[in-house]
Short mmCIF file of C-alpha atoms in Angstrom, two decimals:
data_model
loop_
_atom_site.label_atom_id
_atom_site.label_comp_id
_atom_site.label_asym_id
_atom_site.label_seq_id
_atom_site.Cartn_x
_atom_site.Cartn_y
_atom_site.Cartn_z
CA MET A 1 55.36 110.65 115.35
CA ALA A 2 53.91 110.25 118.81
CA THR A 3 56.37 109.98 121.67
CA GLN A 4 57.04 106.50 122.93
CA LEU A 5 55.38 105.90 126.28
CA PRO A 6 56.93 103.57 128.86
CA PRO A 7 55.66 99.99 128.89
CA GLY A 8 52.32 99.54 130.57
CA LEU A 9 51.15 103.05 129.69
CA GLN A 10 50.90 102.47 125.96
CA LEU A 11 47.51 102.30 124.36
CA GLU A 12 47.78 98.88 122.85
CA LYS A 13 45.29 97.26 120.59
CA LEU A 14 45.01 93.84 122.04
CA ASP A 15 43.17 90.74 121.18
CA GLU A 16 39.69 90.83 122.68
CA ARG A 17 40.47 87.82 124.83
CA ILE A 18 43.59 89.33 126.39
CA MET A 19 43.34 91.60 129.43
CA THR A 20 46.16 93.62 131.01
CA LEU A 21 46.48 93.52 134.80
CA ASN A 22 48.67 95.84 136.81
CA VAL A 23 49.77 93.98 139.94
CA GLY A 24 51.25 96.63 142.17
CA PRO A 25 53.02 98.85 143.05
CA GLN A 26 50.77 99.18 146.12
CA HIS A 27 49.54 95.64 146.18
CA PRO A 28 50.90 93.70 149.16
CA GLY A 29 51.38 90.69 146.91
CA SER A 30 53.96 92.37 144.73
CA GLY A 31 56.26 94.23 147.07
CA HIS A 32 57.21 97.74 145.97
CA MET A 33 57.13 96.90 142.31
CA ARG A 34 54.70 96.41 139.49
CA LEU A 35 54.04 93.34 137.42
CA ILE A 36 52.32 94.05 134.11
CA ILE A 37 50.53 90.80 133.45
CA LYS A 38 48.51 89.93 130.38
CA VAL A 39 45.98 87.19 130.97
CA ASP A 40 43.92 85.03 128.68
CA GLY A 41 41.16 83.86 130.99
CA ASP A 42 43.03 82.39 133.92
CA TYR A 43 46.34 81.86 132.14
CA ILE A 44 49.20 84.34 132.01
CA VAL A 45 50.23 85.17 128.45
CA SER A 46 53.10 87.50 129.31
CA CYS A 47 54.59 89.16 132.34
CA ASP A 48 56.68 92.33 132.39
CA PRO A 49 58.21 93.18 135.77
CA ASP A 50 58.62 96.91 136.34
CA PRO A 51 61.01 97.55 139.26
CA GLY A 52 62.41 100.90 140.35
CA TYR A 53 59.77 102.26 142.73
CA VAL A 54 62.14 102.22 145.70
CA HIS A 55 65.30 103.42 143.99
CA ARG A 56 67.33 105.40 146.54
CA GLY A 57 70.54 106.12 144.67
CA GLU A 58 72.73 104.28 147.16
CA GLU A 59 75.54 103.93 144.64
CA LYS A 60 75.63 107.66 143.87
CA MET A 61 75.39 108.53 147.57
CA ALA A 62 78.46 106.39 148.21
CA GLU A 63 80.57 108.70 146.01
CA TYR A 64 80.11 111.64 148.40
CA ARG A 65 80.89 109.89 151.69
CA ASN A 66 84.12 108.48 153.02
CA TYR A 67 84.73 104.77 153.52
CA ILE A 68 83.36 104.72 157.08
CA GLN A 69 80.36 106.99 156.53
CA ASN A 70 79.19 104.71 153.73
CA ILE A 71 78.46 101.92 156.19
CA PRO A 72 75.07 102.99 157.64
CA HIS A 73 73.43 103.80 154.32
CA LEU A 74 74.84 100.88 152.28
CA GLU A 75 73.05 98.43 154.57
CA ARG A 76 69.66 100.10 153.98
CA PRO A 77 68.63 98.09 150.87
CA VAL A 78 68.20 94.93 152.96
CA ILE A 79 67.96 95.98 156.57
CA HIS A 80 67.26 92.48 157.89
CA ASP A 81 70.30 91.06 156.08
CA SER A 82 72.52 94.04 156.84
CA CYS A 83 75.68 92.11 157.77
CA ASN A 84 75.71 90.26 154.46
CA ILE A 85 75.16 93.34 152.32
CA LEU A 86 78.06 95.13 154.04
CA TYR A 87 80.35 92.11 153.77
CA PRO A 88 81.60 92.57 150.16
CA TYR A 89 82.03 96.31 150.68
CA CYS A 90 84.19 95.74 153.75
CA LEU A 91 86.24 93.01 152.02
CA GLY A 92 86.81 95.36 149.08
CA VAL A 93 87.85 98.35 151.18
CA GLU A 94 90.20 96.13 153.18
CA GLU A 95 91.96 95.13 149.98
CA LEU A 96 92.13 98.75 148.80
CA LEU A 97 93.58 100.01 152.08
CA GLY A 98 95.73 96.93 152.64
CA LEU A 99 94.22 95.93 155.98
CA GLU A 100 94.65 92.55 157.62
CA VAL A 101 91.58 91.44 159.59
CA PRO A 102 92.34 89.78 162.97
CA GLU A 103 91.41 86.10 163.17
CA ARG A 104 88.82 86.52 165.92
CA ALA A 105 87.07 89.22 163.90
CA GLN A 106 86.93 86.89 160.88
CA TYR A 107 85.13 84.22 162.89
CA LEU A 108 82.77 86.71 164.53
CA ARG A 109 81.94 88.07 161.09
CA VAL A 110 81.06 84.58 159.92
CA ILE A 111 78.83 84.04 162.97
CA ALA A 112 77.09 87.41 162.58
CA SER A 113 76.49 86.92 158.88
CA GLU A 114 75.13 83.39 159.36
CA LEU A 115 72.79 84.60 162.12
CA ASN A 116 71.70 87.38 159.80
CA ARG A 117 71.08 84.90 156.99
CA CYS A 118 68.74 82.94 159.28
CA VAL A 119 66.92 86.15 160.25
CA TYR A 120 66.50 87.04 156.60
CA ILE A 121 65.29 83.58 155.59
CA GLN A 122 62.77 83.47 158.45
CA TYR A 123 61.33 86.80 157.32
CA TRP A 124 61.23 85.60 153.73
CA LEU A 125 59.58 82.34 154.79
CA ALA A 126 56.95 84.21 156.80
CA ILE A 127 55.96 86.22 153.72
CA TYR A 128 56.06 83.15 151.47
CA GLY A 129 53.69 81.46 153.93
CA ILE A 130 51.21 84.32 154.03
CA PHE A 131 51.36 84.65 150.22
CA LEU A 132 50.10 81.09 149.99
CA GLY A 133 47.42 81.70 152.63
CA HIS A 134 49.22 79.65 155.30
CA SER A 135 48.91 81.99 158.28
CA THR A 136 50.62 79.59 160.73
CA MET A 137 53.72 79.76 158.56
CA PHE A 138 53.61 83.51 158.97
CA MET A 139 53.41 83.42 162.77
CA TRP A 140 55.99 80.73 163.53
CA PRO A 141 58.98 82.11 161.58
CA ALA A 142 58.15 85.67 162.66
CA GLY A 143 58.26 84.52 166.29
CA ASP A 144 61.33 82.28 166.08
CA ARG A 145 63.20 84.98 164.23
CA GLU A 146 62.96 87.03 167.42
CA LEU A 147 65.39 84.64 169.18
CA LEU A 148 68.19 85.47 166.79
CA ILE A 149 67.28 89.15 166.50
CA ASP A 150 67.58 89.38 170.27
CA LEU A 151 70.98 87.69 170.11
CA LEU A 152 72.15 90.04 167.34
CA GLU A 153 70.90 92.97 169.40
CA LYS A 154 73.07 91.86 172.30
CA ILE A 155 76.13 91.64 170.02
CA THR A 156 75.68 94.67 167.79
CA GLY A 157 73.35 96.96 169.72
CA ALA A 158 70.57 97.20 167.16
CA ARG A 159 67.74 94.91 166.16
CA VAL A 160 68.03 95.21 162.40
CA THR A 161 70.36 97.92 161.05
CA HIS A 162 73.45 96.69 162.86
CA ALA A 163 76.23 98.74 161.16
CA TYR A 164 78.50 96.10 162.69
CA PHE A 165 81.07 95.36 159.99
CA VAL A 166 83.73 97.97 159.28
CA PRO A 167 86.77 97.85 157.03
CA GLY A 168 89.37 96.22 159.25
CA GLY A 169 87.15 94.04 161.42
CA ILE A 170 84.04 94.61 163.50
CA ARG A 171 82.86 97.51 165.64
CA ASN A 172 82.90 95.81 169.04
CA ASP A 173 83.72 92.52 170.70
CA VAL A 174 80.89 90.24 171.82
CA PRO A 175 79.48 90.36 175.40
CA ALA A 176 80.93 88.13 178.13
CA ASN A 177 78.81 84.97 178.04
CA PHE A 178 78.24 85.10 174.29
CA GLU A 179 79.27 81.53 173.43
CA ASP A 180 76.81 79.83 175.82
CA MET A 181 74.04 82.24 174.86
CA CYS A 182 74.63 81.71 171.13
CA LEU A 183 74.88 77.91 171.36
CA LYS A 184 71.71 77.66 173.44
CA ARG A 185 69.70 79.79 171.04
CA VAL A 186 71.03 78.17 167.89
CA ASN A 187 70.25 74.67 169.22
CA TYR A 188 66.73 75.69 170.20
CA PHE A 189 66.28 77.46 166.86
CA GLU A 190 67.31 74.32 164.98
CA LYS A 191 64.80 72.29 166.97
CA ARG A 192 62.09 74.79 166.08
CA ILE A 193 62.77 74.91 162.34
CA LYS A 194 62.62 71.10 162.21
CA GLU A 195 58.97 71.43 163.23
CA TYR A 196 58.21 73.38 160.05
CA ALA A 197 58.48 70.16 158.05
CA ALA A 198 55.23 68.56 159.22
CA ILE A 199 53.09 71.67 158.99
CA PHE A 200 54.54 73.23 155.84
CA TYR A 201 57.05 71.34 153.72
CA ASP A 202 55.48 67.87 154.04
CA ASN A 203 51.96 69.26 153.95
CA PRO A 204 50.18 67.73 150.93
CA ILE A 205 48.16 70.91 150.40
CA LEU A 206 51.31 73.01 150.01
CA ILE A 207 52.96 70.39 147.81
CA SER A 208 50.00 70.24 145.43
CA ARG A 209 49.97 74.04 145.30
CA THR A 210 53.65 74.62 144.56
CA ARG A 211 55.05 71.47 142.94
CA GLY A 212 55.36 71.94 139.21
CA ALA A 213 54.67 75.70 139.41
CA GLY A 214 57.19 77.81 137.50
CA VAL A 215 59.70 75.15 136.51
CA LEU A 216 63.16 76.50 135.70
CA SER A 217 65.46 74.02 133.99
CA ARG A 218 69.15 73.69 134.80
CA GLU A 219 70.19 75.13 131.41
CA ASP A 220 67.81 78.10 131.71
CA ALA A 221 68.95 78.82 135.24
CA ILE A 222 72.55 79.11 134.04
CA ARG A 223 71.64 80.98 130.85
CA LEU A 224 69.53 83.60 132.65
CA GLY A 225 72.24 84.18 135.24
CA THR A 226 70.20 83.33 138.32
CA THR A 227 71.92 82.91 141.65
CA GLY A 228 71.49 81.68 145.19
CA SER A 229 68.53 79.48 146.10
CA THR A 230 67.00 79.80 142.62
CA LEU A 231 70.15 78.38 141.04
CA ARG A 232 70.62 75.65 143.60
CA ALA A 233 66.98 74.55 143.32
CA SER A 234 67.61 73.91 139.61
CA GLY A 235 70.40 71.46 140.30
CA VAL A 236 73.51 73.66 140.04
CA ASP A 237 75.83 73.31 143.01
CA PHE A 238 77.11 76.86 143.33
CA ASP A 239 77.77 78.42 146.70
CA LEU A 240 80.42 81.11 147.11
CA ARG A 241 81.08 80.05 150.70
CA LYS A 242 82.37 76.82 149.21
CA LYS A 243 83.69 77.89 145.80
CA GLU A 244 85.49 81.11 146.75
CA PRO A 245 85.85 80.99 150.55
CA TYR A 246 86.29 84.41 152.11
CA ASP A 247 87.37 85.24 155.67
CA ALA A 248 87.07 82.18 157.95
CA TYR A 249 84.84 80.14 155.62
CA GLY A 250 87.96 78.44 154.23
CA GLU A 251 88.58 76.72 157.55
CA LEU A 252 84.97 75.64 158.04
CA ASP A 253 83.17 72.70 156.52
CA VAL A 254 80.38 74.16 154.39
CA HIS A 255 77.85 71.91 152.77
CA SER A 256 75.03 73.43 150.73
CA ASP A 257 71.97 71.55 149.57
CA VAL A 258 70.97 71.14 145.94
CA LEU A 259 67.58 70.06 144.59
CA LYS A 260 66.88 69.06 140.99
CA ASP A 261 63.22 69.95 140.43
CA GLY A 262 63.56 73.68 139.81
CA ASP A 263 59.93 74.40 140.72
CA SER A 264 58.43 76.73 143.33
CA TYR A 265 58.51 73.97 145.96
CA ALA A 266 62.21 73.27 145.49
CA ARG A 267 63.04 76.98 145.51
CA SER A 268 61.18 77.44 148.78
CA LYS A 269 62.81 74.39 150.37
CA ILE A 270 66.43 75.41 149.67
CA PRO A 271 66.44 78.43 152.06
CA TRP A 272 64.92 76.25 154.79
CA LEU A 273 67.71 73.68 154.32
CA ASP A 274 70.20 76.59 154.32
CA MET A 275 69.15 77.50 157.85
CA PHE A 276 70.24 74.07 159.13
CA GLU A 277 73.57 74.59 157.38
CA SER A 278 73.90 78.04 158.96
CA CYS A 279 73.37 76.47 162.41
CA ASN A 280 76.14 73.95 161.64
CA ILE A 281 78.51 76.70 160.50
CA ILE A 282 77.83 78.76 163.63
CA ARG A 283 78.57 75.77 165.89
CA GLN A 284 81.81 75.03 164.01
CA ALA A 285 82.87 78.67 164.14
CA LEU A 286 82.18 78.87 167.88
CA GLN A 287 84.49 75.89 168.43
CA LYS A 288 87.35 77.06 166.21
CA MET A 289 87.18 80.76 167.16
CA PRO A 290 90.16 82.15 169.13
CA LYS A 291 88.92 82.84 172.65
CA SER A 292 90.45 86.30 172.88
CA GLY A 293 92.32 88.80 170.79
CA SER A 294 91.89 91.97 168.82
CA VAL A 295 88.78 92.41 166.69
CA ARG A 296 89.55 95.58 164.79
CA VAL A 297 92.54 97.14 163.08
CA LYS A 298 93.01 100.75 164.08
CA LEU A 299 92.27 103.03 161.15
CA LYS A 300 93.60 106.48 160.41
CA PRO A 301 90.92 109.17 160.16
CA ASN A 302 89.76 109.56 156.55
CA PRO A 303 91.70 106.63 155.07
CA LYS A 304 92.61 106.92 151.38
CA GLY A 305 92.87 104.15 148.82
CA GLY A 306 95.32 104.19 145.91
CA ASN A 307 94.48 104.35 142.19
CA ASP A 308 92.93 100.95 142.23
CA GLU A 309 89.76 99.01 141.72
CA VAL A 310 88.48 95.88 143.39
CA TYR A 311 85.58 93.44 143.05
CA LYS A 312 84.52 91.19 145.93
CA ARG A 313 81.53 88.94 146.24
CA VAL A 314 79.93 86.94 149.02
CA GLU A 315 77.00 84.55 149.38
CA SER A 316 74.09 86.50 150.87
CA GLY A 317 70.61 85.29 151.77
CA ARG A 318 69.53 85.90 148.19
CA GLY A 319 72.60 84.59 146.37
CA SER A 320 75.85 86.05 145.21
CA LEU A 321 76.27 89.68 146.19
CA GLY A 322 79.13 91.59 144.62
CA CYS A 323 80.63 94.98 145.29
CA TYR A 324 82.85 96.81 142.82
CA ILE A 325 84.80 99.75 144.24
CA VAL A 326 86.94 102.19 142.26
CA SER A 327 89.31 104.36 144.23
CA ARG A 328 91.10 107.49 142.94
CA SER A 329 93.42 108.36 145.87
CA LYS A 330 90.70 110.22 147.73
CA PRO A 331 88.93 109.61 151.05
CA GLU A 332 85.74 108.95 149.09
CA PRO A 333 85.37 106.07 146.63
CA TYR A 334 85.15 107.13 142.97
CA ARG A 335 82.48 104.55 142.26
CA VAL A 336 80.66 101.86 144.25
CA LYS A 337 78.58 99.35 142.31
CA LEU A 338 76.49 96.69 143.96
CA SER A 339 75.65 93.56 142.00
CA VAL A 340 72.72 92.07 143.89
CA GLY A 341 71.14 88.63 143.79
CA SER A 342 67.58 89.98 143.76
CA PHE A 343 67.97 91.74 140.45
CA ARG A 344 69.53 88.70 138.85
CA ASN A 345 66.67 86.48 139.97
CA LEU A 346 64.08 89.00 138.77
CA ILE A 347 65.15 88.42 135.17
CA CYS A 348 63.68 84.91 135.02
CA MET A 349 60.22 86.04 136.20
CA PRO A 350 58.75 86.59 132.66
CA TYR A 351 59.98 83.14 131.63
CA LEU A 352 58.55 81.38 134.66
CA LEU A 353 55.15 83.07 134.69
CA LYS A 354 54.39 82.52 131.01
CA GLY A 355 51.66 79.88 130.75
CA GLU A 356 51.11 79.71 134.51
CA LYS A 357 47.72 80.22 136.12
CA LEU A 358 47.19 83.65 137.67
CA GLY A 359 46.60 82.02 141.05
CA ASN A 360 50.12 80.58 140.94
CA MET A 361 51.67 84.02 140.49
CA PRO A 362 52.37 84.66 144.23
CA ALA A 363 53.81 81.15 144.66
CA VAL A 364 56.27 81.67 141.81
CA TYR A 365 56.97 85.34 142.50
CA TRP A 366 58.09 85.06 146.10
CA SER A 367 59.87 81.72 145.64
CA LEU A 368 62.45 83.59 143.54
CA ASN A 369 63.89 85.03 146.76
CA TYR A 370 63.47 88.50 145.39
CA TRP A 371 63.70 91.61 147.53
CA PRO A 372 62.41 94.73 145.71
CA VAL A 373 64.38 97.30 147.70
CA GLU A 374 67.66 95.50 147.11
CA ALA A 375 67.01 95.15 143.38
CA ASP A 376 66.40 98.91 143.07
CA ARG A 377 69.29 99.93 145.35
CA MET B 1 53.14 59.52 152.44
CA GLY B 2 49.47 59.65 151.60
CA THR B 3 47.45 62.83 151.46
CA ALA B 4 45.33 61.93 154.48
CA THR B 5 48.28 61.06 156.74
CA GLY B 6 50.08 64.22 155.62
CA ILE B 7 47.13 66.42 156.56
CA ILE B 8 46.68 64.63 159.90
CA LYS B 9 50.39 65.10 160.67
CA ALA B 10 50.19 68.80 159.82
CA LEU B 11 47.12 69.24 162.06
CA ASN B 12 48.81 67.27 164.83
CA SER B 13 51.87 69.50 164.61
CA GLY B 14 49.65 72.53 165.12
CA VAL B 15 47.65 70.94 167.96
CA LYS B 16 50.89 70.15 169.85
CA HIS B 17 51.44 73.88 170.13
CA LEU B 18 48.49 74.23 172.47
CA ALA B 19 50.84 72.89 175.15
CA VAL B 20 53.76 75.13 174.17
CA LYS B 21 54.15 78.31 176.16
CA ARG B 22 53.50 81.62 174.44
CA PHE B 23 56.66 83.33 173.22
CA THR B 24 55.19 86.84 172.82
CA LEU B 25 56.71 89.67 174.83
CA ARG B 26 53.90 91.63 176.49
CA TYR B 27 55.58 94.91 175.72
CA PRO B 28 54.44 97.85 177.83
CA GLU B 29 54.21 95.64 180.94
CA GLN B 30 57.42 93.72 180.24
CA LYS B 31 60.58 95.22 178.83
CA LEU B 32 63.63 93.42 177.49
CA LYS B 33 66.90 93.18 179.35
CA PHE B 34 70.07 94.49 177.70
CA VAL B 35 73.73 93.74 178.16
CA GLY B 36 75.61 96.62 179.76
CA ASP B 37 74.71 100.30 179.89
CA GLY B 38 74.73 100.91 176.16
CA TYR B 39 77.25 101.11 173.35
CA GLN B 40 80.55 102.69 174.33
CA PHE B 41 83.84 103.21 172.52
CA ASP B 42 87.41 103.09 173.71
CA PRO B 43 89.53 105.43 171.55
CA THR B 44 92.86 104.08 172.85
CA THR B 45 92.24 100.57 171.50
CA GLY B 46 89.86 101.63 168.72
CA VAL B 47 87.29 98.98 169.64
CA GLY B 48 83.77 99.46 170.96
CA ILE B 49 82.12 97.85 173.99
CA ALA B 50 78.97 95.85 173.26
CA GLY B 51 75.70 97.44 174.29
CA TYR B 52 72.41 98.74 173.01
CA LYS B 53 72.51 101.74 170.68
CA GLY B 54 69.83 103.95 172.16
CA ARG B 55 69.64 107.61 173.16
CA HIS B 56 73.02 109.32 173.65
CA MET B 57 74.56 110.42 176.90
CA LEU B 58 76.85 113.45 176.96
CA PHE B 59 79.39 114.08 179.70
CA HIS B 60 79.72 117.84 180.04
CA ASP B 61 82.91 117.58 182.07
CA LYS B 62 84.68 115.80 179.17
CA CYS B 63 83.26 117.41 176.02
CA THR B 64 85.74 119.84 174.44
CA GLY B 65 83.49 121.11 171.67
CA CYS B 66 85.79 119.67 168.96
CA GLN B 67 82.83 118.92 166.63
CA LEU B 68 84.19 115.51 165.57
CA CYS B 69 80.82 113.89 166.30
CA ALA B 70 79.04 116.44 164.11
CA ILE B 71 81.56 115.86 161.30
CA ALA B 72 81.07 112.09 161.56
CA CYS B 73 77.30 112.53 161.40
CA GLU B 74 77.47 114.89 158.40
CA GLY B 75 77.54 112.12 155.82
CA VAL B 76 75.15 109.84 157.67
CA ALA B 77 72.12 111.63 159.10
CA GLU B 78 73.07 115.28 159.83
CA ALA B 79 71.38 114.85 163.18
CA ILE B 80 74.07 116.51 165.31
CA GLY B 81 74.37 120.27 165.49
CA MET B 82 76.75 122.21 167.76
CA VAL B 83 75.01 124.72 170.06
CA LYS B 84 76.20 127.33 172.57
CA VAL B 85 75.95 126.39 176.23
CA GLN B 86 75.91 128.71 179.22
CA GLU B 87 78.40 126.66 181.24
CA GLU B 88 82.06 127.63 181.53
CA TRP B 89 84.63 124.88 181.23
CA LYS B 90 88.41 125.28 180.96
CA HIS B 91 88.61 122.56 178.30
CA ASN B 92 85.70 123.95 176.26
CA LYS B 93 86.70 127.53 175.37
CA LYS B 94 84.13 127.91 172.60
CA ALA B 95 81.40 126.64 174.94
CA ILE B 96 79.72 124.52 172.23
CA MET B 97 78.27 121.07 172.69
CA PRO B 98 76.34 118.65 170.47
CA GLN B 99 72.57 118.78 170.22
CA ILE B 100 70.96 115.70 168.68
CA ASP B 101 67.80 115.58 166.58
CA TYR B 102 66.24 112.15 167.07
CA GLY B 103 63.94 112.74 164.14
CA LYS B 104 67.01 112.28 161.95
CA CYS B 105 69.33 110.03 163.99
CA VAL B 106 69.71 106.47 162.63
CA PHE B 107 71.43 105.11 165.78
CA CYS B 108 74.51 103.86 163.93
CA GLY B 109 76.85 105.00 166.71
CA LEU B 110 79.55 106.45 164.43
CA CYS B 111 79.54 109.66 166.50
CA VAL B 112 80.50 107.60 169.55
CA ASP B 113 83.35 106.05 167.55
CA ALA B 114 84.52 109.53 166.55
CA CYS B 115 84.76 110.98 170.07
CA PRO B 116 88.38 110.87 171.33
CA PHE B 117 87.57 112.19 174.85
CA TYR B 118 85.14 109.52 176.21
CA ALA B 119 82.44 112.23 176.24
CA LEU B 120 79.68 110.65 174.14
CA TYR B 121 78.16 107.24 174.88
CA MET B 122 74.89 105.57 174.05
CA THR B 123 72.33 104.33 176.57
CA ASN B 124 69.57 101.72 176.69
CA ASP B 125 66.82 104.33 176.37
CA TYR B 126 64.71 103.58 173.28
CA GLU B 127 61.33 105.11 174.11
CA LEU B 128 61.82 108.49 172.45
CA SER B 129 58.49 109.11 170.78
CA SER B 130 56.84 112.50 171.18
CA PHE B 131 53.89 114.47 169.83
CA THR B 132 55.93 117.29 168.31
CA LYS B 133 59.01 117.42 166.11
CA GLU B 134 60.64 120.00 168.41
CA ALA B 135 60.53 117.64 171.38
CA LEU B 136 62.70 115.18 169.44
CA ILE B 137 65.60 117.64 169.50
CA TYR B 138 67.63 116.92 172.64
CA THR B 139 69.73 119.80 173.98
CA PRO B 140 73.09 119.19 175.73
CA ALA B 141 71.33 119.62 179.09
CA GLN B 142 68.81 116.87 178.24
CA LEU B 143 71.55 114.57 176.95
CA GLN B 144 73.35 114.86 180.28
CA VAL B 145 70.60 113.02 182.16
CA LYS B 146 71.16 109.30 182.69
CA PRO B 147 67.90 107.56 181.75
CA TYR B 148 66.06 105.01 183.83
CA VAL B 149 65.20 101.97 181.69
CA GLN B 150 62.90 99.26 182.98
CA GLN B 151 64.49 95.85 182.22
CA ASP B 152 62.69 92.77 183.49
CA ALA B 153 62.12 90.24 180.70
CA GLU B 154 64.65 87.85 179.20
CA ILE B 155 64.25 84.88 176.89
CA ILE B 156 64.32 81.67 178.95
CA PHE B 157 64.38 78.14 177.63
CA ASP B 158 62.70 75.21 179.34
CA ALA B 159 61.15 71.87 178.38
CA ARG B 160 57.99 73.58 177.13
CA GLY B 161 59.74 76.00 174.79
CA ALA B 162 61.15 79.50 174.92
CA THR B 163 59.30 82.33 176.67
CA HIS B 164 59.88 85.87 177.80
CA GLY B 165 59.55 84.90 181.45
#
C-alpha cells in the first residue's frame, strides 16, 4: 500500500469541474499559512487551512528557561500585542510563586495592555483594509497607530517587543508627565478613529462587499469554540475582562459591544468598537490609579514554584488567551501551554468559506482576527 | 443612508484630509525625542527607570566581572560573552568584562536588571547597522563610549491634527 501523503499533496482524482488552488504560504493574502481551496468555477467547494509554517517551538523552549528568561521569547508570537500575550503567563507565575502585585502595577498593566490592544487592532485593521483594496484604510490606521507606539516606547523602552510585564509587577515605573501625555494622546486617538466611520464602516461599497459574507450563526460560533471578536460578532456576550476580571479590571467599568449579524462586516466592526472601549478603560484607570507606590515585588534570583499547576486566561486582541503552567519545584517550568485565540478562530474557516465566492475569501479570512504566527506558536 | 450620500460622505472625509497636516516623521533629517538617557535599573529597589532600550553602556570603574549579565542572557539571546581586558582594577581581579554581539541582542534589557553594581545601562543609541557581522560585536572599550543621539522631533497636537513638528 502506498504511503499516505499529507493533504494537498495527494494525487486526487477530482471531478473535471473542480480545481484545487493553493493560496499561500508565500501569498501576501494568506499570511504565513496555506489554504487548500477547491473551486467550482467561482465558488469555493471546500477549504482546508494548513497552518504550521511559522512554528517556533515556544512551548518547548519555555521548559529550558527560568521564569524570568521566558519573558522575551514568549512575547514573540504576537510582537505587536506583546503585553497581552505575556499577561496570562505572568498571572500564572504569580500564583505559583505566591506573589502579590502592588496596586499601582495592576493599573499600569491594564493601561499598557489596553494601549497594546489598540496598537494590535490598528495593525489588523490596516491589513483588513488593504485586503479589500481600500488603501486609505491601510494608511490611516498605520499612521495613527504610531501615536500609541510612541507612547508605549516612552513607558517601556521599545516600540513593539516591550518585555514589560514580569511576574510580580512591571519592569519600570512610568515617566514623570505620563498621565497628561497619555490622556492627550488617547483623546486625540479617539477623535481620529471616529473618522474611520465615514470612509470605511459607513461606506456603501465596503458594506456591499462584506455584508452577508461568511455568516456564522450564534449556535455555530459556540459549537466551534470561537472566541473574541468572532464570537461577539455572532451575538454572544463573552468578554473575560467582564466575566472573569483579573488585576484591576474588577474595579473598572467594562462594556463590550455585541453585534448579531455574524458576517464579515460585523466581525470587522467589533474590533473598531473595542478601541473606543479601550480608550474609556484607559481614562478610568488613569483616574483611579494610585499616584505613587511600588510597582514591582522584589524577586529572589531563580525563583522556584512548588509541585503545582495553574491555568490563567485573559482577553487579548484576538480573544481569550490562556496559559497553563506546570511546575515541578524547579527554577524552570515543567510545561507551558498557550491556548491562543487565533487557533480557535481558524477552526471555523472551512465552514465559513464553503459556498462563498473566491473573491470573498480575503474578506472572510482576515475578518476572523487570525494571526498565523500566534496560531503556530 | 442611500448609496450616493454614503459615497459622497466617504469622499468628503478623504478630501478634508487635504487640510490636515502630514503626520509622517521625515526620518534621517528628523529624529525622535526620548525620555531620559535610556533604560536603567536600581538593584536596591528592584525597579527599573523608564527609558529607551538601545545600545548598552558599560562603566569600567564599576564592573566586577561577575558574569551575571552573561548568565541572564544565556537563555534569551546568548549575545553577551565575557572577554579579557588589559585594564587593571582592584574590584575586577579576573579582568573580564562583557562584550555584546548586536547581531544577536534582542534589546530586552534583562542583563541590565541582572547587574547588581550599577555597571550596565542602556542608552538611546539605535542606529547600529553595519556592513559586516564583525562590526556588530561591541568590545568593552566600545561600550564605554557615551553615544551622541540627535533628538529633535516630538509629536505635537494642534487644531490641524498631530505632527512631528
